[in-house]
PDB file of C-alpha atoms in Angstrom:
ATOM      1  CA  UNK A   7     -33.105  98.385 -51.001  1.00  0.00           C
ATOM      2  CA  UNK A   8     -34.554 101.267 -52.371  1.00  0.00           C
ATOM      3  CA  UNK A   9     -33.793 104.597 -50.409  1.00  0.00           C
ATOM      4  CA  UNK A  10     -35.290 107.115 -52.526  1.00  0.00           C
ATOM      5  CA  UNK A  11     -36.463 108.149 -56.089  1.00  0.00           C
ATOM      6  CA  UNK A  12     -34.181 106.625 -58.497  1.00  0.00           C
ATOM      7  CA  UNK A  13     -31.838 105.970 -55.779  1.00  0.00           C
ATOM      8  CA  UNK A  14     -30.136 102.407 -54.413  1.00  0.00           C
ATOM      9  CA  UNK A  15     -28.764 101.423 -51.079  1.00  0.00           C
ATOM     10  CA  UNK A  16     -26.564  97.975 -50.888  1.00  0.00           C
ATOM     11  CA  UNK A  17     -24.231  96.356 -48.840  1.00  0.00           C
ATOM     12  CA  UNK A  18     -21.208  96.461 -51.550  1.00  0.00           C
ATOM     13  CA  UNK A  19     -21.046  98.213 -54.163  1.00  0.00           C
ATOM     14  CA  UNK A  20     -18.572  97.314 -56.417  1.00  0.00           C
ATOM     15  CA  UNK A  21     -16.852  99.694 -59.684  1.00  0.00           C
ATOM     16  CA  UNK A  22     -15.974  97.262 -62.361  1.00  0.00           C
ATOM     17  CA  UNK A  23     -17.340  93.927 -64.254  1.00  0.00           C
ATOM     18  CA  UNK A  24     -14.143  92.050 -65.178  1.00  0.00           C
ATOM     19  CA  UNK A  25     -12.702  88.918 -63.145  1.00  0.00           C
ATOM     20  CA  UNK A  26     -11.998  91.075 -59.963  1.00  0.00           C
ATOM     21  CA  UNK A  27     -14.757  92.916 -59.382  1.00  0.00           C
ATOM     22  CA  UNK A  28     -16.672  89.394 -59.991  1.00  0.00           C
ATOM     23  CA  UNK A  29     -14.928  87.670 -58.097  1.00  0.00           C
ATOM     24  CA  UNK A  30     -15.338  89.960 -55.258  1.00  0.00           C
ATOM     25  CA  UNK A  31     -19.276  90.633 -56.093  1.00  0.00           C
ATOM     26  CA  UNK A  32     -19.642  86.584 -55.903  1.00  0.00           C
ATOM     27  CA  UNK A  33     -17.602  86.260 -52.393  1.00  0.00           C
ATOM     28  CA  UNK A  34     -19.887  89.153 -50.744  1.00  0.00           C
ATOM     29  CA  UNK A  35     -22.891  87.572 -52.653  1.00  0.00           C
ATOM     30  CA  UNK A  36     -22.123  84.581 -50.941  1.00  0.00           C
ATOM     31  CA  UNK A  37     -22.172  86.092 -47.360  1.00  0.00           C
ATOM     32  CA  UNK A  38     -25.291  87.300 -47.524  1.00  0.00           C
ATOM     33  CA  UNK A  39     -24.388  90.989 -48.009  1.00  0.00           C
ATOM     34  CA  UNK A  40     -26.796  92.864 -50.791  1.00  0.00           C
ATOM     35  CA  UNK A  41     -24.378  93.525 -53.470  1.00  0.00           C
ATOM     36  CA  UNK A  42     -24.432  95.725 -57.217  1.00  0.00           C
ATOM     37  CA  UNK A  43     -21.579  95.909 -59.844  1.00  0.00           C
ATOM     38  CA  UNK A  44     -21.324  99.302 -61.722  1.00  0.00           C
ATOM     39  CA  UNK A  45     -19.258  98.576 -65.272  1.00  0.00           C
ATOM     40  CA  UNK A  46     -17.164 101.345 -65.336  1.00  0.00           C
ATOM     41  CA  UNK A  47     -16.412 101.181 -68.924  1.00  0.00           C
ATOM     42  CA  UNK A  48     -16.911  98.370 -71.338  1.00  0.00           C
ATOM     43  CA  UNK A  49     -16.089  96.051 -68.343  1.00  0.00           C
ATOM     44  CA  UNK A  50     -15.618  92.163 -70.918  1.00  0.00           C
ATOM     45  CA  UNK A  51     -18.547  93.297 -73.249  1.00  0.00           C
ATOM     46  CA  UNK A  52     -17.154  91.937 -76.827  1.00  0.00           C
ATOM     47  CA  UNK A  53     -18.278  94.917 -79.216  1.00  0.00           C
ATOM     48  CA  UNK A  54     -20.066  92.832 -81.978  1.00  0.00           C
ATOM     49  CA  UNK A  55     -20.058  90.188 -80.364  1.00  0.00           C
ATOM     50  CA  UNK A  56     -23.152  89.666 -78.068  1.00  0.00           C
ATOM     51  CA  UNK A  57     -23.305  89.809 -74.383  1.00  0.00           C
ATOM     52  CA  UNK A  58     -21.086  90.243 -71.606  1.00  0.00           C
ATOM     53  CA  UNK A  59     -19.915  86.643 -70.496  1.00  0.00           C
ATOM     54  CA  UNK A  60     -18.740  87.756 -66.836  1.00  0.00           C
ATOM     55  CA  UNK A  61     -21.736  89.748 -66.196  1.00  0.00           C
ATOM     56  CA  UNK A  62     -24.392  87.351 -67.380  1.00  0.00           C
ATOM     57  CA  UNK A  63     -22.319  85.260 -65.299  1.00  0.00           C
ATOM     58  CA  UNK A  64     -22.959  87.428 -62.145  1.00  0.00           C
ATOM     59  CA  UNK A  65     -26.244  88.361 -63.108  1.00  0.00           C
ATOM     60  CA  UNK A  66     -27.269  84.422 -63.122  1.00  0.00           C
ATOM     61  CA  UNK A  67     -26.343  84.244 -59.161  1.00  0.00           C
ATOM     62  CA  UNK A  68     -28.059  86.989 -58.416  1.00  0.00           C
ATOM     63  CA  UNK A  69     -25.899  89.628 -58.716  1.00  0.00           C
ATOM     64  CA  UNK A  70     -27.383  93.191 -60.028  1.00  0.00           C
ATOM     65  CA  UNK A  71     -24.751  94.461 -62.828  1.00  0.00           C
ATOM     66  CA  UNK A  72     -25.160  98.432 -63.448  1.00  0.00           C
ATOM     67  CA  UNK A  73     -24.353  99.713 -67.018  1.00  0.00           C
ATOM     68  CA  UNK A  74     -22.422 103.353 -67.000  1.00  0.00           C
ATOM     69  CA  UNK A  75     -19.432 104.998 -65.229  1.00  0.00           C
ATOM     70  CA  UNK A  76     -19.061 105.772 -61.632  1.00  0.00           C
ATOM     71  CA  UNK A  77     -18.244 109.020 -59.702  1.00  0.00           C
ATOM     72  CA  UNK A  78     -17.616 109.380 -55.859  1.00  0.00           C
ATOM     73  CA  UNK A  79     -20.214 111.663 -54.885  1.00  0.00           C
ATOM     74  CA  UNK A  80     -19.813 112.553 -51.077  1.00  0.00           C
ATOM     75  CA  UNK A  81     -19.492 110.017 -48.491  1.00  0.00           C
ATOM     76  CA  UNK A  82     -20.796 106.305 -49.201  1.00  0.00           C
ATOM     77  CA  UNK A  83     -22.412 107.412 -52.336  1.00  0.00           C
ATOM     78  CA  UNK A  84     -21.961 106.991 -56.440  1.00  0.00           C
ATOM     79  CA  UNK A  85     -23.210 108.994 -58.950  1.00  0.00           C
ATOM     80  CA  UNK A  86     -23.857 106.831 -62.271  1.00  0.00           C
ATOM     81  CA  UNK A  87     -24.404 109.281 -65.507  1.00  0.00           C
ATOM     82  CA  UNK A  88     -26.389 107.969 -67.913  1.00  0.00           C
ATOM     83  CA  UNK A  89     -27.845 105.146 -66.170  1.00  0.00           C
ATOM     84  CA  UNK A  90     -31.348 106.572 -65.800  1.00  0.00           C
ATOM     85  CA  UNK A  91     -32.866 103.589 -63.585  1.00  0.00           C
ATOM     86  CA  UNK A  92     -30.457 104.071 -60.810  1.00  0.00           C
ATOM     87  CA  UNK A  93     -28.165 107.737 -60.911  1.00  0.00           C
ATOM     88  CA  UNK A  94     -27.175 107.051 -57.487  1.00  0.00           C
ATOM     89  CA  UNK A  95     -25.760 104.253 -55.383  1.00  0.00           C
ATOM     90  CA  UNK A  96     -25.291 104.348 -51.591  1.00  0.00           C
ATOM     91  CA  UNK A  97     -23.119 101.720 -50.013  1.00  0.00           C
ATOM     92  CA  UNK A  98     -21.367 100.627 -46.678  1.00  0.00           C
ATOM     93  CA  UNK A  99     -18.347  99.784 -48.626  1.00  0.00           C
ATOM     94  CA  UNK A 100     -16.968 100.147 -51.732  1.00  0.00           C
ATOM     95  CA  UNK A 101     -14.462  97.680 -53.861  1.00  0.00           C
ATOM     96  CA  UNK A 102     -12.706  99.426 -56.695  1.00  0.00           C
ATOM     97  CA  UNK A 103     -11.959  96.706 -59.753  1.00  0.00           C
ATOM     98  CA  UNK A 104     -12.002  98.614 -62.902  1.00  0.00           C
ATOM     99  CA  UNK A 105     -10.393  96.904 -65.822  1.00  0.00           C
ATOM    100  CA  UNK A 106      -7.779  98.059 -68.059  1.00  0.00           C
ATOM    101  CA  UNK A 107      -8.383 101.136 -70.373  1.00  0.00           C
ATOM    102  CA  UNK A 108      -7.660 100.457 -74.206  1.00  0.00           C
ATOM    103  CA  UNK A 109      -6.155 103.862 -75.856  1.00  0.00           C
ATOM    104  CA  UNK A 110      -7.619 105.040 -78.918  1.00  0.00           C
ATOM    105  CA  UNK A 111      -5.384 106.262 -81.708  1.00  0.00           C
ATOM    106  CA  UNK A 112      -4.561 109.696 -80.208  1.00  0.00           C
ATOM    107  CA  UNK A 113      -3.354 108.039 -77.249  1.00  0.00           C
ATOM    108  CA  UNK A 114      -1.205 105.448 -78.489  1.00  0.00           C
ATOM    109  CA  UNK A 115       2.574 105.130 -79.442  1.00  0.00           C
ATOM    110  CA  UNK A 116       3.300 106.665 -82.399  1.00  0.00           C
ATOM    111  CA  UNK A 117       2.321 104.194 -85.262  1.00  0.00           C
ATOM    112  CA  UNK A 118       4.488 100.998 -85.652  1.00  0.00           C
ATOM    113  CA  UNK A 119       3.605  97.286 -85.561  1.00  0.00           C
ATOM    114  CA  UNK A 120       4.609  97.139 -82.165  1.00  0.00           C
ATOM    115  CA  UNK A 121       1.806 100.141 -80.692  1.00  0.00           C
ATOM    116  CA  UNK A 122      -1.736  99.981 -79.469  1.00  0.00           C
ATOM    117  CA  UNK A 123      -4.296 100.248 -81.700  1.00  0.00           C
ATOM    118  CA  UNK A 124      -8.287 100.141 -80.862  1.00  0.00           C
ATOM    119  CA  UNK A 125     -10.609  97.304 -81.541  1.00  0.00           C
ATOM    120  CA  UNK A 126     -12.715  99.652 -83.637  1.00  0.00           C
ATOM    121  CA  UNK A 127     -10.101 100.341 -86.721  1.00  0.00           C
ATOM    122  CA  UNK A 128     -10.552 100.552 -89.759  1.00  0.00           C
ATOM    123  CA  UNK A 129     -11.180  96.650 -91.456  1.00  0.00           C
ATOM    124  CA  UNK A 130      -7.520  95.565 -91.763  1.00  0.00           C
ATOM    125  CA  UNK A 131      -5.949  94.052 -95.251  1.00  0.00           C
ATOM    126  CA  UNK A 132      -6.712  90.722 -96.345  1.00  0.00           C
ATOM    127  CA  UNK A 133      -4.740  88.360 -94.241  1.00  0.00           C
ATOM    128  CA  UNK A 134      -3.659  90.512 -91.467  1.00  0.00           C
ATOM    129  CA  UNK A 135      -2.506  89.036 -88.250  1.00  0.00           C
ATOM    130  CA  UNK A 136      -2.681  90.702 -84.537  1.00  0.00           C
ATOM    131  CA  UNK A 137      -0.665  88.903 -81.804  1.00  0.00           C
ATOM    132  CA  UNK A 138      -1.869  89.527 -78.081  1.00  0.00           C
ATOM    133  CA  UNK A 139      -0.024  89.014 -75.249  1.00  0.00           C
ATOM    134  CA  UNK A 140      -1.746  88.140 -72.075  1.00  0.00           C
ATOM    135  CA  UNK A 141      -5.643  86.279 -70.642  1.00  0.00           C
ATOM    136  CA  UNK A 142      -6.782  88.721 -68.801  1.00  0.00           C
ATOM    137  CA  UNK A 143     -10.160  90.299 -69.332  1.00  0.00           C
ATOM    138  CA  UNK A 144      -8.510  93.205 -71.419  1.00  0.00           C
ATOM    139  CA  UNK A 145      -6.683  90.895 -73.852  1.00  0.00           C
ATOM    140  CA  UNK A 146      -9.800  88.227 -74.496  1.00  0.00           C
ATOM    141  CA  UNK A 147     -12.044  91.678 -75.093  1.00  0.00           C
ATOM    142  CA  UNK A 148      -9.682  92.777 -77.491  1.00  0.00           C
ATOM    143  CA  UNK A 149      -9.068  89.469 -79.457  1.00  0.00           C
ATOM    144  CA  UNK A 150     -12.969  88.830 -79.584  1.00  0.00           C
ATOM    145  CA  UNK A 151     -13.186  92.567 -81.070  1.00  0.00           C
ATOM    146  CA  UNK A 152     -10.462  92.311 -83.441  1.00  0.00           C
ATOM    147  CA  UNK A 153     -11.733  88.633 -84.544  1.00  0.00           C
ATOM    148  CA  UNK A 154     -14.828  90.114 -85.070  1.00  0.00           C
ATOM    149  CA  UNK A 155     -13.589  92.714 -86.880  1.00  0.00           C
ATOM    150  CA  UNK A 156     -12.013  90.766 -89.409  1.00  0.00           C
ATOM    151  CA  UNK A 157      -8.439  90.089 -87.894  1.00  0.00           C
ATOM    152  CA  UNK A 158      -6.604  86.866 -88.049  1.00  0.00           C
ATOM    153  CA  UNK A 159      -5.808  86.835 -83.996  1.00  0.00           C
ATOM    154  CA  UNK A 160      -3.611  84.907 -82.180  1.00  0.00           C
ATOM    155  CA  UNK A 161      -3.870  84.940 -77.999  1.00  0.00           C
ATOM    156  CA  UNK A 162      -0.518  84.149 -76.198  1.00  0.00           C
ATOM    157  CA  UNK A 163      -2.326  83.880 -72.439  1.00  0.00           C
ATOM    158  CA  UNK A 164       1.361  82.218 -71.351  1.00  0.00           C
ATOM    159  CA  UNK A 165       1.104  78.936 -69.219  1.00  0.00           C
ATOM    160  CA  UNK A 166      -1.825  80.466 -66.312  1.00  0.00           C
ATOM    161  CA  UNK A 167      -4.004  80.390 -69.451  1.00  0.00           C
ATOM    162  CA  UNK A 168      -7.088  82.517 -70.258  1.00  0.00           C
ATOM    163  CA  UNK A 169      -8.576  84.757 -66.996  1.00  0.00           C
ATOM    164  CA  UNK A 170      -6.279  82.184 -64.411  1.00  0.00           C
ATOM    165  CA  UNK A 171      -7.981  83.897 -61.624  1.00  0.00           C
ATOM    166  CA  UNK A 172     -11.632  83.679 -62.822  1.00  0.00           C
ATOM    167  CA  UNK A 173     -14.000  80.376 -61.968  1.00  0.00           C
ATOM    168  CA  UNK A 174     -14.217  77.501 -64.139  1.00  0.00           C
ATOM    169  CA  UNK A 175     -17.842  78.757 -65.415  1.00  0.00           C
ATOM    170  CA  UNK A 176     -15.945  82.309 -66.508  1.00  0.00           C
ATOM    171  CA  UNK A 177     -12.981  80.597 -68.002  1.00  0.00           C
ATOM    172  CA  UNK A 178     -15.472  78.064 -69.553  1.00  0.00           C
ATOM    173  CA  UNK A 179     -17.758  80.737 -71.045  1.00  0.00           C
ATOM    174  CA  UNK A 180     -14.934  83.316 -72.174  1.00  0.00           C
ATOM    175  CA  UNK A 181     -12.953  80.010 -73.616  1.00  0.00           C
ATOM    176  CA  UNK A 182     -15.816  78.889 -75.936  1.00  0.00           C
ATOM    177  CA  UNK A 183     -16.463  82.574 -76.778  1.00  0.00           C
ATOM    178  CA  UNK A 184     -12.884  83.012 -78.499  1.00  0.00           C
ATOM    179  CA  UNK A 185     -13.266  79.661 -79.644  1.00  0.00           C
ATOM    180  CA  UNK A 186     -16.981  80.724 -81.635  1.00  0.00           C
ATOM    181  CA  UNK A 187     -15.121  83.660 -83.319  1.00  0.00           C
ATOM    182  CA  UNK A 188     -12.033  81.995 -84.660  1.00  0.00           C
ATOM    183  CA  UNK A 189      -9.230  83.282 -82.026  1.00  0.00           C
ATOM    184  CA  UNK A 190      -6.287  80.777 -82.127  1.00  0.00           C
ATOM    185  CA  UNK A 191      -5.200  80.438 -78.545  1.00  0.00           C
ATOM    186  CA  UNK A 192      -1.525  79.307 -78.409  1.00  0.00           C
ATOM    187  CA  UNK A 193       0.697  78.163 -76.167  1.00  0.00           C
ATOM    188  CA  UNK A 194       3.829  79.729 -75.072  1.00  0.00           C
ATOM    189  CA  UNK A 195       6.128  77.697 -77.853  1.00  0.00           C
ATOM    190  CA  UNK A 196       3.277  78.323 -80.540  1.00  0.00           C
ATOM    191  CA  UNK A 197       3.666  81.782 -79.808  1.00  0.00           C
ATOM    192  CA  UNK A 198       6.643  81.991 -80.106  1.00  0.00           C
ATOM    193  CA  UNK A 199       7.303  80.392 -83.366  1.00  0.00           C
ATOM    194  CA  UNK A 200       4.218  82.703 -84.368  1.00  0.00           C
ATOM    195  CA  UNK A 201       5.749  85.572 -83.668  1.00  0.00           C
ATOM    196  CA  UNK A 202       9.127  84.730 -85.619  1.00  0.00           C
ATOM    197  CA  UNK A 203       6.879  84.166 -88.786  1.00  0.00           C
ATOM    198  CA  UNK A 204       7.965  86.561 -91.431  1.00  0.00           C
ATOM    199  CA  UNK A 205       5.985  89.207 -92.080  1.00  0.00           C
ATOM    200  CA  UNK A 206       3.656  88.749 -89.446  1.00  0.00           C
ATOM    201  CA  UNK A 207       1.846  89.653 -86.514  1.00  0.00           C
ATOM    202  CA  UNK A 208       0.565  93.314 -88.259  1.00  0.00           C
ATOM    203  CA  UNK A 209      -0.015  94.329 -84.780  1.00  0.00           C
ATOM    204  CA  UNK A 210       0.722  93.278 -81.652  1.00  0.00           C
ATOM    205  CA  UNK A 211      -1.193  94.310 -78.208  1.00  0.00           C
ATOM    206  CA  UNK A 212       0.279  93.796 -74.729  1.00  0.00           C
ATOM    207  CA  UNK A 213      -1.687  94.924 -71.965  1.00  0.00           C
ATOM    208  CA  UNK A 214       1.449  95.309 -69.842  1.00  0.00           C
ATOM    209  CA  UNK A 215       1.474  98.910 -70.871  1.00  0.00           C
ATOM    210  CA  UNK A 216      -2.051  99.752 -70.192  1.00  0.00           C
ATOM    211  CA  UNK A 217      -3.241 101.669 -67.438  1.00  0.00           C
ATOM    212  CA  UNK A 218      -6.494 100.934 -64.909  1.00  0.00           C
ATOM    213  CA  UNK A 219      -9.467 102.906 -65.792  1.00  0.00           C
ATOM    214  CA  UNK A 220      -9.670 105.396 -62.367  1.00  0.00           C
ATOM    215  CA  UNK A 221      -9.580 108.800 -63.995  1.00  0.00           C
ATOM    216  CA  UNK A 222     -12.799 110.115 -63.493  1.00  0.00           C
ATOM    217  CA  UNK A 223     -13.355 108.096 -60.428  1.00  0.00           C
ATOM    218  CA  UNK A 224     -13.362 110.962 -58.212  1.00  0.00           C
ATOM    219  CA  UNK A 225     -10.872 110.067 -56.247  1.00  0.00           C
ATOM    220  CA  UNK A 226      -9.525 113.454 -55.132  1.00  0.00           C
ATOM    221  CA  UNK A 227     -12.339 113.496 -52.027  1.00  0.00           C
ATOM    222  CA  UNK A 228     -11.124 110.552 -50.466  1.00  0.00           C
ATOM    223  CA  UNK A 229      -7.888 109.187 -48.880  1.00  0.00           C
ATOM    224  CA  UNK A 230      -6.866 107.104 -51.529  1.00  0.00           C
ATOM    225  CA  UNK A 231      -3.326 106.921 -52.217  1.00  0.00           C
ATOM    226  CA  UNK A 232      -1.995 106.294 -55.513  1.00  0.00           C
ATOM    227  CA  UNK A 233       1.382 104.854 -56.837  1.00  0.00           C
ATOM    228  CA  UNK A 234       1.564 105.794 -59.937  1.00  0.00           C
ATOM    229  CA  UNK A 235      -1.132 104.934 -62.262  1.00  0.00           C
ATOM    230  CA  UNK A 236      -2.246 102.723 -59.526  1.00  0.00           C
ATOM    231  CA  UNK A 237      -3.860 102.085 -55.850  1.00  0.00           C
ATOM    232  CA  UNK A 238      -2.047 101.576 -53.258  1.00  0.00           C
ATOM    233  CA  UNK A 239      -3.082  98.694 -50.733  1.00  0.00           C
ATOM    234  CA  UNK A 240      -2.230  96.983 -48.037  1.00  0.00           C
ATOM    235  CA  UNK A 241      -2.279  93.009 -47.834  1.00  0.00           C
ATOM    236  CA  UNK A 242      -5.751  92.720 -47.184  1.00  0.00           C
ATOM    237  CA  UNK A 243      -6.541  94.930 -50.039  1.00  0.00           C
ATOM    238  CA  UNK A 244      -7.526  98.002 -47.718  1.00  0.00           C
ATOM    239  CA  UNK A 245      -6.834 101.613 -49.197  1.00  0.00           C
ATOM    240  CA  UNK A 246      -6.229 104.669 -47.086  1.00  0.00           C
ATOM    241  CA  UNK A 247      -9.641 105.350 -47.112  1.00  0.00           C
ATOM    242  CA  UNK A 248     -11.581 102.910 -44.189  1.00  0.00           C
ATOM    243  CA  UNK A 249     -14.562 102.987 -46.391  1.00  0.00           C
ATOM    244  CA  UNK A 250     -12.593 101.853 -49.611  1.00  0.00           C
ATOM    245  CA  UNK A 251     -10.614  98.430 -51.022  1.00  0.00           C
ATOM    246  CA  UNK A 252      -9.384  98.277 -54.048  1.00  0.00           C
ATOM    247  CA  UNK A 253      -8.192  94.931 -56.189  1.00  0.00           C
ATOM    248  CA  UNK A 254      -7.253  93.780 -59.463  1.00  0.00           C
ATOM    249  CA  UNK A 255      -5.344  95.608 -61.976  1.00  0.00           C
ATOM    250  CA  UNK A 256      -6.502  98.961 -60.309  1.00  0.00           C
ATOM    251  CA  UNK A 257      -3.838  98.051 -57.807  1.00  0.00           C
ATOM    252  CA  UNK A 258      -0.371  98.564 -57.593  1.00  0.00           C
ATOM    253  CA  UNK A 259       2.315  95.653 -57.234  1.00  0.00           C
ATOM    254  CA  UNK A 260       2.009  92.292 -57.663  1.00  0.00           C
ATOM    255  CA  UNK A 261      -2.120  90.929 -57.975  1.00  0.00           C
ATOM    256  CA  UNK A 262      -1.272  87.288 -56.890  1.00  0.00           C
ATOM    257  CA  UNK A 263      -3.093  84.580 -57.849  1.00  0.00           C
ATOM    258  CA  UNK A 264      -6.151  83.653 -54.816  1.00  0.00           C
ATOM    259  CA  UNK A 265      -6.467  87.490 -53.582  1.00  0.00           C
ATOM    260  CA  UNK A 266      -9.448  88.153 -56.172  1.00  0.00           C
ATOM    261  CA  UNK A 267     -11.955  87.134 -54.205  1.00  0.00           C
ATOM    262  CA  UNK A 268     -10.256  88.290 -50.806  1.00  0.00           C
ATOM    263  CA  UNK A 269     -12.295  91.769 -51.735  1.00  0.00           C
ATOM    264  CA  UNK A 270     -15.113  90.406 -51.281  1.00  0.00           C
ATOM    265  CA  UNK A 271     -14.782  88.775 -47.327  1.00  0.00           C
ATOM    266  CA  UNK A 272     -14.383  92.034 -45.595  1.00  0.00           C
TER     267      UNK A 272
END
């Protein structure tokens, strides 16, 4: 509903595209609630590589995906820079999902095969190999990007496979994208043996070491508590702040498996 020039009102509004912020944009979706889904960052758009699968995905059922960063902005409102058709968001409740941020050069370990890299390098040598570790949305972004780029890449999602949490549709979708750009997704022995190959991987990503994307969130005017890099929650996903949940990488502990969509119910 519109509540004013340039301006949005919804149910749920939701900061971040990937498998969490989905997940909970299709569960309020699904009980009627209006719902949008700001990106926050690159969200699982493959640079090079066409559309977003997991928004499209949204976006087919209905859901309204935002491009552009969001800001807390006073009470029950976002600000959204850049995205000229709607600056502003008002909502009853907000769900904070944001993926995984890559580091760029600057930010990354110093310089070994074992460090971070971004998906926007230079064209590596002839032959070069990058192993990633993990299926979540960060890891299949930055295999697509890499592949695309010109990398040999090998996926090691471990035995939940690739996005465990997502739908079949998702998994489906994101599967056949790797699969279109030559990504060799191995299993836990393959990757193994891969890894003891001499001379190879080049580099070799592992999203345990990555952070959520919050700074900038504007945080400091709420009640959110943090743990660390991360949100702290209770079991039902509420943060300190009654207006605010918070799921997904973004949070701290454990994220098991069947409390995606949990975001979305309340």
């Amino acid at each position: 509903m519109v509540v004013g020039q340039f301006s949005q009102s919804v149910d749920v509004a939701i900061v971040g595209a990937g498998v969490a912020g989905l997940a909970a944009a299709i569960e309020s979706h699904a009980r009627g609630r209006s719902v949008a889904v700001v990106r926050h960052g690159e969200g699982c758009r493959l640079p090079r590589c066409g559309a977003d699968p997991l928004a499209a995905a949204g976006e087919a059922m209905g859901i309204e995906v935002l491009d552009g960063d969001a800001v807390l902005d006073g009470d029950r409102q976002l600000r959204i820079p850049g995205n000229m058709a709607v600056p502003r968001l008002r909502f009853r409740r907000l769900i904070l999902a944001p993926d995984l941020a890559i580091p760029t050069p600057d930010d990354a370990a110093p310089a070994s095969p074992w460090s971070w890299a971004t998906v926007t390098a230079a064209p590596p040598a002839d032959g070069a190999v990058a192993m990633i570790r993990g299926g979540g949305v960060a890891e299949c972004a930055a295999a697509a990007s890499l592949a695309a780029a010109g990398w040999t890449v090998r996926l090691a999602p471990g035995d939940a496979g690739v996005l465990p949490e997502a739908g079949t549709m998702i998994r489906g979708a994101a599967a056949a994208r790797l699969r279109d750009l030559g990504v060799q997704v191995l299993t836990a022995a393959a990757a193994a043996a891969a890894e003891g190959e001499a001379g190879s991987p080049q580099l070799v990503l592992d999203a345990a070491t990555l952070s959520p994307r919050i700074a900038g969130l504007g945080l400091e005017g709420t009640a959110v508590r943090l743990v660390g890099d991360r949100i702290a929650v209770d079991e039902q996903l509420r943060t300190d702040d009654p207006r605010i949940l918070a799921g997904g990488a973004a949070v701290a502990g454990p994220m098991a498996e069947g409390r995606w969509a949990r975001q979305g119910r309340h």
